[in-house]
Coordinates of C-alpha atoms in Angstrom, one line a residue:
M18 CA 138.5 81.7 20.2
R19 CA 138.5 79.3 23.1
S20 CA 141.9 80.6 24.2
E21 CA 140.7 84.2 24.0
D22 CA 137.6 83.3 26.1
G23 CA 139.8 81.6 28.7
L24 CA 142.0 84.7 28.9
L25 CA 138.9 86.9 29.3
E26 CA 137.6 84.7 32.1
I27 CA 140.9 84.7 33.9
G28 CA 141.0 88.5 33.7
F29 CA 137.5 88.8 34.9
M30 CA 138.1 86.5 37.9
R31 CA 141.3 88.5 38.7
T32 CA 139.3 91.7 38.7
V33 CA 136.7 90.1 41.1
F34 CA 139.6 88.9 43.4
D35 CA 141.1 92.3 43.6
S36 CA 137.8 94.1 44.1
L37 CA 136.4 92.1 46.9
G38 CA 135.6 94.1 50.1
A39 CA 136.9 91.2 52.2
G40 CA 140.5 90.2 52.7
V41 CA 141.4 87.0 50.7
L42 CA 144.5 84.9 51.3
V43 CA 145.4 81.8 49.4
T44 CA 148.0 79.2 50.6
D45 CA 149.5 76.1 49.2
T46 CA 149.3 72.7 50.9
T47 CA 152.1 73.7 53.3
G48 CA 150.4 76.9 54.5
R49 CA 152.6 79.3 52.5
L50 CA 150.9 82.3 51.0
T51 CA 150.5 82.2 47.2
A52 CA 148.1 85.0 46.7
C53 CA 146.7 88.1 48.5
N54 CA 144.1 90.6 47.4
P55 CA 144.5 94.4 48.0
R56 CA 141.9 94.4 50.8
A57 CA 143.9 91.8 52.7
A58 CA 147.1 93.8 52.4
Q59 CA 145.2 96.9 53.6
L60 CA 143.7 95.1 56.7
L61 CA 147.0 93.6 57.6
G62 CA 149.0 96.8 56.9
R63 CA 151.6 94.8 54.9
P64 CA 152.7 95.1 51.2
R65 CA 151.6 92.0 49.3
D66 CA 155.1 91.3 48.0
Q67 CA 156.4 91.0 51.7
M68 CA 153.8 88.4 52.5
L69 CA 153.8 86.0 49.6
G70 CA 155.9 82.9 50.2
H71 CA 155.7 83.2 54.0
D72 CA 153.9 80.8 56.3
L73 CA 150.5 82.2 57.0
H74 CA 150.3 80.9 60.5
D75 CA 153.7 82.1 61.6
L76 CA 153.2 85.5 59.9
I77 CA 149.9 86.7 61.2
H78 CA 148.1 84.4 63.7
R79 CA 148.5 85.6 67.3
R80 CA 147.1 85.3 70.8
R81 CA 145.7 88.2 72.8
D82 CA 149.0 88.7 74.6
G83 CA 150.8 88.9 71.2
G84 CA 152.4 85.4 71.4
T85 CA 152.2 82.9 68.6
V86 CA 149.3 80.5 68.6
P87 CA 150.5 76.9 68.8
R88 CA 150.2 75.4 65.3
S89 CA 148.2 72.5 66.7
E90 CA 145.5 75.0 67.9
C91 CA 145.4 76.9 64.6
G92 CA 142.1 76.5 62.9
L93 CA 143.5 77.8 59.7
M94 CA 146.1 75.1 59.4
A95 CA 143.6 72.5 60.4
V96 CA 141.8 73.1 57.1
L97 CA 144.9 71.9 55.2
D98 CA 145.1 68.7 57.3
S99 CA 141.4 67.8 57.5
D100 CA 140.3 69.1 54.1
V101 CA 137.2 70.4 55.9
P102 CA 136.0 74.1 55.9
A103 CA 136.4 76.0 59.2
E104 CA 135.7 79.5 60.6
G105 CA 136.7 81.6 63.5
T106 CA 135.3 84.6 65.4
D107 CA 137.2 87.4 67.2
E108 CA 140.6 86.0 66.6
L109 CA 143.7 88.2 66.2
F110 CA 145.9 88.8 63.2
L111 CA 149.3 90.7 63.4
R112 CA 149.5 93.9 61.4
G113 CA 152.7 95.2 59.9
D114 CA 153.0 97.9 62.6
G115 CA 152.9 95.3 65.4
S116 CA 149.3 96.0 66.4
L117 CA 146.6 93.3 66.5
V118 CA 143.4 93.4 64.6
P119 CA 140.4 91.3 65.6
V120 CA 139.0 89.4 62.7
I121 CA 136.3 87.0 61.8
W122 CA 137.4 84.4 59.2
A123 CA 136.3 81.5 57.1
A124 CA 138.7 79.0 55.4
T125 CA 137.8 76.5 52.6
P126 CA 140.0 73.8 51.1
L127 CA 141.2 74.7 47.5
R128 CA 140.9 71.7 45.2
H129 CA 141.7 71.5 41.5
E130 CA 140.9 68.5 39.3
G131 CA 140.4 66.4 42.4
R132 CA 143.7 67.3 44.0
S133 CA 144.3 69.5 47.1
E134 CA 146.0 72.7 46.1
G135 CA 145.9 74.5 49.5
A136 CA 143.3 76.7 51.2
V137 CA 141.4 80.0 50.7
V138 CA 140.9 82.3 53.7
V139 CA 138.4 85.1 53.6
F140 CA 138.4 87.5 56.6
H141 CA 136.9 90.8 57.9
D142 CA 137.9 93.4 60.5
F143 CA 135.9 92.4 63.5
S144 CA 136.7 95.5 65.6
L145 CA 133.7 97.4 64.5
H146 CA 131.4 94.5 65.4
R147 CA 133.2 94.1 68.7
D148 CA 132.9 97.8 69.5
A149 CA 129.2 97.7 68.7
A150 CA 128.7 94.6 70.9
E151 CA 130.6 96.3 73.8
Q152 CA 128.6 99.5 73.3
T153 CA 125.4 97.4 73.4
A154 CA 126.5 95.6 76.5
A155 CA 127.4 98.9 78.2
Y156 CA 124.1 100.4 77.1
L157 CA 122.2 97.4 78.5
A158 CA 124.1 97.7 81.8
A159 CA 123.4 101.4 82.0
L160 CA 119.7 100.7 81.1
E161 CA 119.5 98.0 83.8
G162 CA 121.0 100.4 86.4
L163 CA 118.6 103.2 85.3
T164 CA 115.7 100.8 85.6
A165 CA 116.8 99.8 89.1
R166 CA 117.1 103.5 90.1
L167 CA 113.7 104.3 88.6
T168 CA 112.2 101.3 90.5
M169 CA 113.6 102.7 93.7
V170 CA 112.3 106.2 93.0
A171 CA 108.9 104.7 92.3
E172 CA 108.9 102.7 95.5
V173 CA 110.1 105.7 97.5
S174 CA 107.4 107.9 95.9
T175 CA 104.8 105.4 96.9
V176 CA 106.1 105.4 100.5
L177 CA 106.2 109.2 100.6
I178 CA 102.6 109.4 99.4
S179 CA 101.1 106.6 101.5
A180 CA 102.8 107.3 104.8
S181 CA 100.4 108.6 107.4
D182 CA 102.9 110.9 109.2
T183 CA 106.4 112.3 108.8
P184 CA 108.2 110.0 111.3
Q185 CA 106.7 106.9 109.6
M186 CA 107.7 108.3 106.2
L187 CA 111.3 108.9 107.2
H188 CA 111.7 105.4 108.7
R189 CA 110.4 103.8 105.6
L190 CA 112.5 106.0 103.3
A191 CA 115.7 105.0 105.2
G192 CA 114.6 101.3 105.0
L193 CA 114.4 101.5 101.2
L194 CA 117.8 103.1 100.9
V195 CA 119.6 100.4 102.9
P196 CA 121.4 98.4 101.5
D197 CA 120.7 99.4 97.9
M198 CA 122.2 102.9 98.2
G199 CA 124.4 102.5 101.3
D200 CA 125.3 100.3 104.3
W201 CA 123.5 102.8 106.6
A202 CA 121.4 105.9 106.5
A203 CA 120.5 108.6 109.1
V204 CA 118.0 111.5 109.2
D205 CA 118.6 114.6 111.3
L206 CA 115.8 117.2 111.5
R207 CA 115.7 120.8 112.6
T208 CA 113.1 120.9 115.4
S209 CA 113.3 124.6 116.1
E210 CA 113.9 127.5 113.7
Q211 CA 114.7 129.9 116.6
T212 CA 117.2 127.9 118.6
G213 CA 118.5 125.7 115.8
E214 CA 117.8 122.6 117.8
M215 CA 118.4 119.3 116.0
R216 CA 117.1 115.7 116.5
R217 CA 118.2 112.5 114.9
V218 CA 115.0 110.7 114.2
V219 CA 116.1 107.6 112.4
V220 CA 119.2 105.5 111.8
R221 CA 118.9 102.4 109.6
T222 CA 121.8 100.0 109.1
S223 CA 122.3 96.6 107.4
G224 CA 124.3 95.6 110.5
D225 CA 123.5 95.8 114.2
Q226 CA 120.2 97.8 114.2
R227 CA 120.1 97.9 118.0
A228 CA 123.4 99.9 118.0
A229 CA 122.0 102.1 115.3
D230 CA 118.8 102.9 117.3
A231 CA 121.0 104.0 120.2
L232 CA 122.3 106.9 118.0
T233 CA 118.9 108.6 117.7
G234 CA 117.8 111.4 119.9
L235 CA 118.4 115.1 120.7
L236 CA 121.5 116.6 118.9
P237 CA 123.5 119.8 119.6
P238 CA 122.1 122.9 117.9
L239 CA 123.1 124.0 114.5
P240 CA 126.2 126.2 114.9
E241 CA 126.2 129.8 113.5
S242 CA 129.4 129.1 111.5
T243 CA 131.2 125.8 110.6
R244 CA 133.7 124.4 108.2
S245 CA 132.1 121.0 108.4
A246 CA 131.0 119.9 104.9
A247 CA 128.2 117.8 106.3
I248 CA 126.7 120.8 108.2
Q249 CA 127.1 123.0 105.2
A250 CA 124.4 120.8 103.5
L251 CA 121.9 122.3 105.9
R252 CA 123.1 125.8 105.2
S253 CA 123.4 125.7 101.4
A254 CA 120.6 123.2 100.6
E255 CA 123.0 121.5 98.3
P256 CA 124.2 117.9 98.4
V257 CA 127.7 117.2 99.9
L258 CA 129.9 114.2 98.9
L259 CA 132.2 113.1 101.8
D260 CA 135.3 111.1 100.8
A261 CA 138.1 109.7 103.0
E262 CA 139.8 113.1 103.2
A263 CA 136.7 114.9 104.3
L264 CA 135.9 112.3 106.9
A265 CA 139.4 112.7 108.3
E266 CA 138.9 116.4 109.2
Q267 CA 138.5 117.3 112.8
P268 CA 135.0 118.3 113.9
D269 CA 134.7 122.0 114.6
S270 CA 131.4 121.9 116.5
Q271 CA 129.4 119.7 118.8
L272 CA 126.9 118.9 116.0
A273 CA 129.8 118.0 113.6
R274 CA 131.1 115.8 116.4
A275 CA 127.7 114.0 116.7
H276 CA 127.7 113.5 112.9
R277 CA 131.2 112.0 113.1
D278 CA 129.9 109.5 115.8
L279 CA 127.8 107.9 113.1
F280 CA 131.0 106.9 111.2
E281 CA 132.9 105.9 114.3
R282 CA 130.1 103.6 115.4
L283 CA 128.8 102.3 112.1
G284 CA 131.9 102.7 109.9
G285 CA 132.1 104.4 106.5
S286 CA 134.6 105.3 103.9
C287 CA 132.4 107.6 101.8
A288 CA 129.0 109.2 102.2
V289 CA 126.5 111.6 100.7
V290 CA 124.7 114.3 102.8
V291 CA 121.6 115.6 101.0
P292 CA 119.2 118.3 102.5
L293 CA 115.5 117.5 103.1
H294 CA 114.3 120.8 101.6
T295 CA 111.9 122.8 99.5
R296 CA 112.3 126.2 98.1
R297 CA 110.9 127.7 101.3
K298 CA 112.6 125.7 104.0
V299 CA 115.4 123.2 104.9
F300 CA 113.9 120.6 107.2
G301 CA 117.0 118.5 107.9
A302 CA 119.6 116.3 106.2
L303 CA 119.8 112.7 105.1
T304 CA 123.2 110.9 105.3
V305 CA 123.8 107.7 103.3
A306 CA 127.2 106.0 103.7
R307 CA 129.1 103.0 102.4
V308 CA 131.7 101.1 104.5
D309 CA 133.8 99.4 101.8
P310 CA 137.0 101.4 101.4
A311 CA 136.9 100.7 97.6
A312 CA 133.3 102.0 97.3
S313 CA 132.3 105.4 96.0
Y314 CA 129.2 107.3 94.9
T315 CA 128.7 108.2 91.3
E316 CA 127.3 111.4 90.1
A317 CA 124.1 109.6 89.1
E318 CA 123.7 108.2 92.6
V319 CA 124.1 111.6 94.2
F320 CA 121.5 113.0 91.8
V321 CA 119.0 110.2 92.8
L322 CA 119.6 110.7 96.5
S323 CA 119.1 114.5 96.1
D324 CA 115.9 114.0 94.2
L325 CA 114.5 111.6 96.8
A326 CA 115.4 114.0 99.6
R327 CA 113.7 116.9 97.7
R328 CA 110.6 114.7 97.4
A329 CA 110.7 113.9 101.1
G330 CA 111.0 117.6 101.8
L331 CA 107.9 118.4 99.7
V332 CA 105.9 115.7 101.7
M333 CA 107.1 117.2 105.0
E334 CA 106.1 120.7 103.8
A335 CA 102.7 119.4 102.8
A336 CA 102.2 117.8 106.2
E337 CA 103.3 121.0 107.9
L338 CA 100.8 123.1 105.9
F339 CA 98.0 120.6 106.5
E340 CA 98.7 120.7 110.2
Q341 CA 98.6 124.5 110.1
Q342 CA 95.3 124.4 108.2
R343 CA 93.9 121.9 110.6
H344 CA 94.9 124.0 113.6
V345 CA 93.3 127.2 112.0
A346 CA 90.1 125.4 111.1
E347 CA 89.8 123.6 114.4
T348 CA 90.5 126.8 116.3
M349 CA 87.9 128.6 114.2
Q350 CA 85.3 125.9 114.9
R351 CA 86.0 125.7 118.6
Q352 CA 85.7 129.5 118.9
L353 CA 82.3 129.3 117.2
L354 CA 81.1 126.5 119.4
T355 CA 80.0 128.8 122.3
P356 CA 79.2 127.7 125.8
L357 CA 75.8 126.2 126.2
P358 CA 73.0 127.9 128.1
Q359 CA 71.5 126.2 131.2
V360 CA 67.9 127.1 131.5
D361 CA 65.1 126.1 133.8
H362 CA 66.8 122.9 135.0
L363 CA 67.3 121.7 131.5
T364 CA 70.7 120.1 131.2
M365 CA 72.7 120.3 128.0
A366 CA 76.1 119.0 126.8
A367 CA 77.9 119.0 123.5
R368 CA 81.0 117.4 122.0
Y369 CA 83.0 118.2 118.9
R370 CA 85.6 115.8 117.5
P371 CA 87.7 117.0 114.5
A372 CA 88.5 114.8 111.6
E373 CA 91.6 112.7 111.7
S374 CA 92.9 114.3 108.5
A375 CA 93.7 118.0 108.1
A376 CA 92.1 117.8 104.7
E377 CA 88.8 116.6 106.3
I378 CA 88.3 119.5 108.7
G379 CA 85.1 121.2 107.8
G380 CA 81.6 122.4 108.3
D381 CA 80.0 120.6 111.3
W382 CA 78.7 122.8 114.0
Y383 CA 76.2 122.8 116.9
D384 CA 74.6 125.8 118.6
S385 CA 72.1 126.7 121.4
F386 CA 70.9 130.1 122.4
L387 CA 67.9 131.8 124.0
L388 CA 65.3 133.6 121.8
S389 CA 63.8 137.0 122.7
D390 CA 60.7 135.1 124.1
G391 CA 62.9 133.1 126.5
V392 CA 62.6 129.9 124.5
L393 CA 65.7 127.7 124.3
T394 CA 66.9 126.7 120.8
M395 CA 69.0 123.7 119.7
V396 CA 70.8 123.6 116.3
I397 CA 73.0 121.1 114.6
G398 CA 74.3 121.5 111.1
D399 CA 76.8 120.6 108.4
V400 CA 78.0 122.7 105.5
V401 CA 79.1 120.9 102.4
G402 CA 82.9 120.6 102.1
H403 CA 85.9 119.4 104.1
D404 CA 88.5 122.2 104.2
L405 CA 89.2 125.6 105.7
K406 CA 86.8 127.2 103.3
A407 CA 84.0 124.9 104.6
A408 CA 84.7 126.0 108.1
A409 CA 84.4 129.7 107.1
H410 CA 81.1 129.0 105.3
M411 CA 79.9 127.1 108.4
A412 CA 80.6 130.3 110.5
E413 CA 78.7 132.4 108.0
V414 CA 75.6 130.1 108.0
R415 CA 75.6 129.8 111.8
N416 CA 75.7 133.5 112.3
M417 CA 73.0 134.1 109.7
L418 CA 70.7 131.6 111.5
R419 CA 71.3 133.3 114.9
A420 CA 70.6 136.8 113.4
L421 CA 67.4 135.6 111.7
A422 CA 66.0 133.6 114.7
W423 CA 66.8 135.4 118.0
D424 CA 64.1 138.0 118.0
R425 CA 61.3 136.0 116.3
T426 CA 58.6 133.8 117.8
E427 CA 57.5 132.4 114.5
P428 CA 57.6 128.7 113.6
P429 CA 61.0 127.1 112.9
S430 CA 60.0 126.5 109.3
L431 CA 59.8 130.2 108.6
I432 CA 63.3 130.8 110.1
I433 CA 64.7 128.1 107.9
R434 CA 63.0 129.5 104.8
R435 CA 64.6 132.9 105.4
L436 CA 68.0 131.2 106.0
D437 CA 67.7 129.4 102.7
E438 CA 66.8 132.6 100.9
A439 CA 69.7 134.4 102.5
M440 CA 72.2 131.7 101.6
T441 CA 70.9 131.7 98.0
H442 CA 70.9 135.4 97.4
T443 CA 73.5 137.0 99.7
S444 CA 76.1 134.3 100.4
D445 CA 78.5 132.1 98.4
A446 CA 78.1 129.3 101.0
P447 CA 77.3 126.0 99.4
M448 CA 74.5 123.6 100.4
A449 CA 74.1 122.8 104.1
T450 CA 72.0 120.5 106.3
C451 CA 70.5 121.7 109.6
V452 CA 68.1 120.8 112.4
F453 CA 66.6 123.9 114.1
A454 CA 64.5 123.2 117.2
R455 CA 62.7 125.1 120.0
I456 CA 62.3 123.5 123.4
E457 CA 58.8 124.8 124.6
G458 CA 56.8 124.3 127.7
P459 CA 56.2 125.9 131.2
E460 CA 58.9 125.8 133.8
G461 CA 58.6 122.6 135.8
G462 CA 55.9 121.3 133.4
P463 CA 55.9 119.0 130.4
R464 CA 58.3 119.9 127.6
Q465 CA 57.7 119.8 123.9
L466 CA 60.1 119.8 121.0
R467 CA 59.2 121.9 117.9
W468 CA 61.6 121.5 115.1
V469 CA 62.3 121.5 111.4
N470 CA 64.9 119.3 109.5
A471 CA 66.7 120.5 106.4
G472 CA 68.2 117.4 105.0
H473 CA 69.9 116.3 108.2
P474 CA 70.0 112.9 110.0
P475 CA 66.9 112.7 112.3
P476 CA 67.2 113.6 116.0
L477 CA 67.2 110.6 118.4
L478 CA 64.9 110.6 121.5
V479 CA 65.9 108.2 124.3
T480 CA 63.5 107.7 127.2
A481 CA 64.6 107.1 130.8
D482 CA 63.9 103.3 130.4
G483 CA 66.1 103.0 127.3
R484 CA 63.4 103.1 124.6
T485 CA 64.7 105.0 121.4
S486 CA 63.0 106.7 118.5
F487 CA 64.3 108.6 115.5
L488 CA 62.1 111.7 115.0
E489 CA 61.6 111.4 111.2
A490 CA 58.9 114.2 110.8
G491 CA 59.7 117.7 109.7
H492 CA 62.1 116.6 107.0
G493 CA 62.7 118.9 104.0
P494 CA 65.3 119.7 101.4
L495 CA 68.9 120.9 102.0
L496 CA 69.6 124.6 102.5
G497 CA 71.0 126.6 99.6
L498 CA 69.0 124.8 96.8
S499 CA 67.7 127.9 95.0
S500 CA 65.2 125.7 93.1
A501 CA 63.6 124.1 96.2
L502 CA 60.8 126.7 96.7
H503 CA 60.2 126.9 92.9
L504 CA 59.6 123.2 92.9
G505 CA 57.1 123.4 95.7
L506 CA 59.4 121.9 98.3
G507 CA 59.4 123.2 101.9
W508 CA 60.2 122.5 105.5
P509 CA 57.2 121.3 107.5
D510 CA 57.2 122.0 111.2
A511 CA 56.9 119.0 113.6
R512 CA 56.1 118.6 117.3
A513 CA 57.0 115.8 119.7
D514 CA 56.6 115.5 123.5
L515 CA 59.8 115.1 125.5
P516 CA 59.0 112.6 128.3
P517 CA 60.5 113.3 131.8
R518 CA 64.1 112.3 132.2
S519 CA 64.4 111.6 128.5
T520 CA 67.5 112.6 126.4
L521 CA 67.3 114.3 123.0
L522 CA 70.4 113.9 120.8
L523 CA 71.3 115.9 117.8
Y524 CA 74.3 114.7 115.8
T525 CA 76.1 115.1 112.4
D526 CA 76.5 112.3 109.9
G527 CA 80.1 111.7 110.8
L528 CA 78.7 109.8 113.9
V529 CA 76.7 107.3 111.8
E530 CA 78.3 107.2 108.4
S531 CA 81.8 106.4 107.1
R532 CA 83.6 104.9 104.1
T533 CA 83.3 101.5 105.6
R534 CA 79.7 101.6 107.0
D535 CA 76.5 102.8 105.4
I536 CA 74.2 105.1 107.3
E537 CA 71.5 102.5 108.1
A538 CA 74.1 100.4 109.9
G539 CA 75.3 103.5 111.7
L540 CA 71.9 104.5 112.8
D541 CA 71.2 101.1 114.2
S542 CA 74.5 101.2 116.1
L543 CA 73.7 104.6 117.5
R544 CA 70.2 103.4 118.6
R545 CA 71.7 100.4 120.5
H546 CA 74.4 102.3 122.3
A547 CA 72.3 105.2 123.2
S548 CA 69.7 102.8 124.7
A549 CA 72.4 101.1 126.8
L550 CA 73.6 104.5 128.1
A551 CA 70.2 106.0 128.9
D552 CA 70.8 106.2 132.7
R553 CA 74.2 107.9 132.5
D554 CA 74.9 111.5 133.4
I555 CA 74.5 113.5 130.2
E556 CA 78.3 114.3 130.0
D557 CA 79.1 110.6 130.5
F558 CA 76.4 109.7 128.0
L559 CA 78.2 111.6 125.2
D560 CA 81.7 110.5 126.2
E561 CA 80.7 106.8 126.3
L562 CA 78.7 107.1 123.1
L563 CA 81.8 108.5 121.2
D564 CA 84.0 105.8 122.8
R565 CA 81.7 103.0 121.8
I566 CA 81.0 104.1 118.2
D567 CA 84.5 105.5 117.7
P568 CA 83.7 107.5 114.5
S569 CA 86.6 107.9 112.1
G570 CA 87.3 110.0 109.1
D571 CA 84.8 112.9 109.1
D572 CA 84.4 115.5 111.9
V573 CA 81.6 114.9 114.4
A574 CA 79.4 117.3 116.4
L575 CA 76.9 116.2 119.1
L576 CA 74.4 118.2 121.1
A577 CA 72.3 116.6 123.8
L578 CA 69.4 117.7 126.1
R579 CA 68.3 116.0 129.3
V580 CA 64.7 116.8 130.3
P581 CA 64.0 117.1 134.1
Q582 CA 61.4 115.1 135.9
T583 CA 58.0 116.6 135.7
G584 CA 57.3 119.0 138.5
V585 CA 61.0 119.8 139.1
G586 CA 61.6 123.5 139.0
A587 CA 64.4 125.9 139.4
G588 CA 66.4 125.2 142.6
D589 CA 65.3 121.5 142.8
D590 CA 67.6 118.7 142.1
E591 CA 66.8 116.4 139.2
A592 CA 65.6 113.0 140.4
P593 CA 68.0 110.2 139.6
L594 CA 67.1 108.0 136.6
Q595 CA 66.1 104.5 137.5
H596 CA 65.5 101.1 135.7
A597 CA 67.7 102.0 132.8
H598 CA 69.7 98.8 133.3
N599 CA 66.9 96.7 134.6
P600 CA 66.5 93.9 132.0
A601 CA 62.9 93.3 133.3
A602 CA 61.8 96.8 132.5
P603 CA 58.9 96.9 130.1
G604 CA 59.8 96.7 126.5
R605 CA 63.6 96.3 127.1
G606 CA 65.8 93.5 126.1
A607 CA 69.3 92.6 127.3
P608 CA 71.8 95.4 127.3
G609 CA 73.0 96.3 123.8
S610 CA 70.0 94.6 122.1
R611 CA 67.7 96.4 119.7
V612 CA 64.9 98.4 121.3
E613 CA 61.5 99.0 119.7
D614 CA 60.4 102.6 119.0
T615 CA 58.5 104.4 121.8
P616 CA 55.3 106.0 120.4
V617 CA 56.0 109.7 119.9
R618 CA 53.3 112.2 119.0
D619 CA 54.4 114.0 115.8
T620 CA 52.2 116.7 114.2
S621 CA 52.9 118.6 111.0
E622 CA 51.9 122.2 110.4
P623 CA 51.7 124.2 107.2
S624 CA 55.0 125.8 106.4

């Protein structure tokens, strides 16, 4: 039974040996093969009978160039000498067809009853693992390159969004492309659709920047026909890749010659020309070049440059549209800001300063006109919104106020009430603020201001000696609030005397409020500067006031009235103002200091 059990065990072990999914080789103590399983024969592409009895090292162990590995360097043979297990990774075994197969192996000394009988070598085909590792490395390299490109696109997008004007945006764009995408970059723009005039606005290089700057300036016009591949980018709105052959072609126009000058001055073995364009328009071309003769541009790089140029074109189109909108809105506003009447020796002046941004152009306006009873009006207002639509609404509200007021002698509060009702029921204009005032009094006699304020900053009264006072009375809700009257809100009339040689200033909130300064600080600044300028001619008064305050962001409208000296009538000259800069004048401090309010008589009437 024991003999039969032994035979069964040997048969079972033989079956395991033959069925293993790894190659198994067995050697004697000299390194000659004594056994080989089917998987080993398959991996090595050799019949088992042709391998048995041969020296394992000499038969299959090879270097990468196909030569035999020195026996002293063979890890397989070292196991026989050291009687210590060993392993190897990515080594090469010779197949029967002469090809080399990369393997990973492990060798273990074979001992029987305490004696060394040779070694057992187990190995696997490593090519699949190596291919996977190479694919992983290639994937990681591609991912790293993609990440770098995406980072550049993100940086360029930030530049395109944040740049305040087109030249600044193009300079910063070229700066980001050099040296990552090329050794130099240049931008040529079309400055005239009619004549085809071109201008090189920026050249950025990783070399001599002074030499690059000398290449900017006016260029020859775009030719009607050309073979030049670089110029075709402007015609077709498609990217053009320039290789050594294309760069060797002779220029067929003055513009092509000017483009070739870039390569002659800065060098270049290859380049990409991409149009700065949108669906509506081609603004110009961006050229990015490399100097190294072995360099070239990949399809992915051309795609990235094309995408960046398209983004730049969109920004340029937006800037152009904003400028057009700004021009339309500003023209509309200036056309509506009519010349001021000069009545009974009263002197008036006005200023309008548009917003710095086209998106901020809007609804500020001033107005002054005579009523049917000969009384002079002063109006300052601001319609909610900062766009072309706001400017149109401003015109609508201004004209409604004129129509409602010109033939009426009733209090200003009733005019404003009618304007609010008209805005609520017949107009789509949004809310608005407004000061509507009448300048009353006999010719040559004392003058009086009668006004109403619909949610607007208060008028400022500056006396001849520099005292200042904000006229806070007469304040009511904004115009266009349909619920104002239902809630019992109204606009009380107010009166105030206008002292001789005093200045009355109406203004919009852009003068005293901004994103960096609250309105209280702005009002205090206005008071101080107006006090210091009390003796100036009314035109100089407004100009100096704008220069000193230097409002930014929103648009600003100013309307000022200078009251003559009492007793001065038509045909007389207004007496010069005095003591305005006299630090000893009663109630005045040093120039620029805060001045206390002058007592002003304000009376309210039922609305």
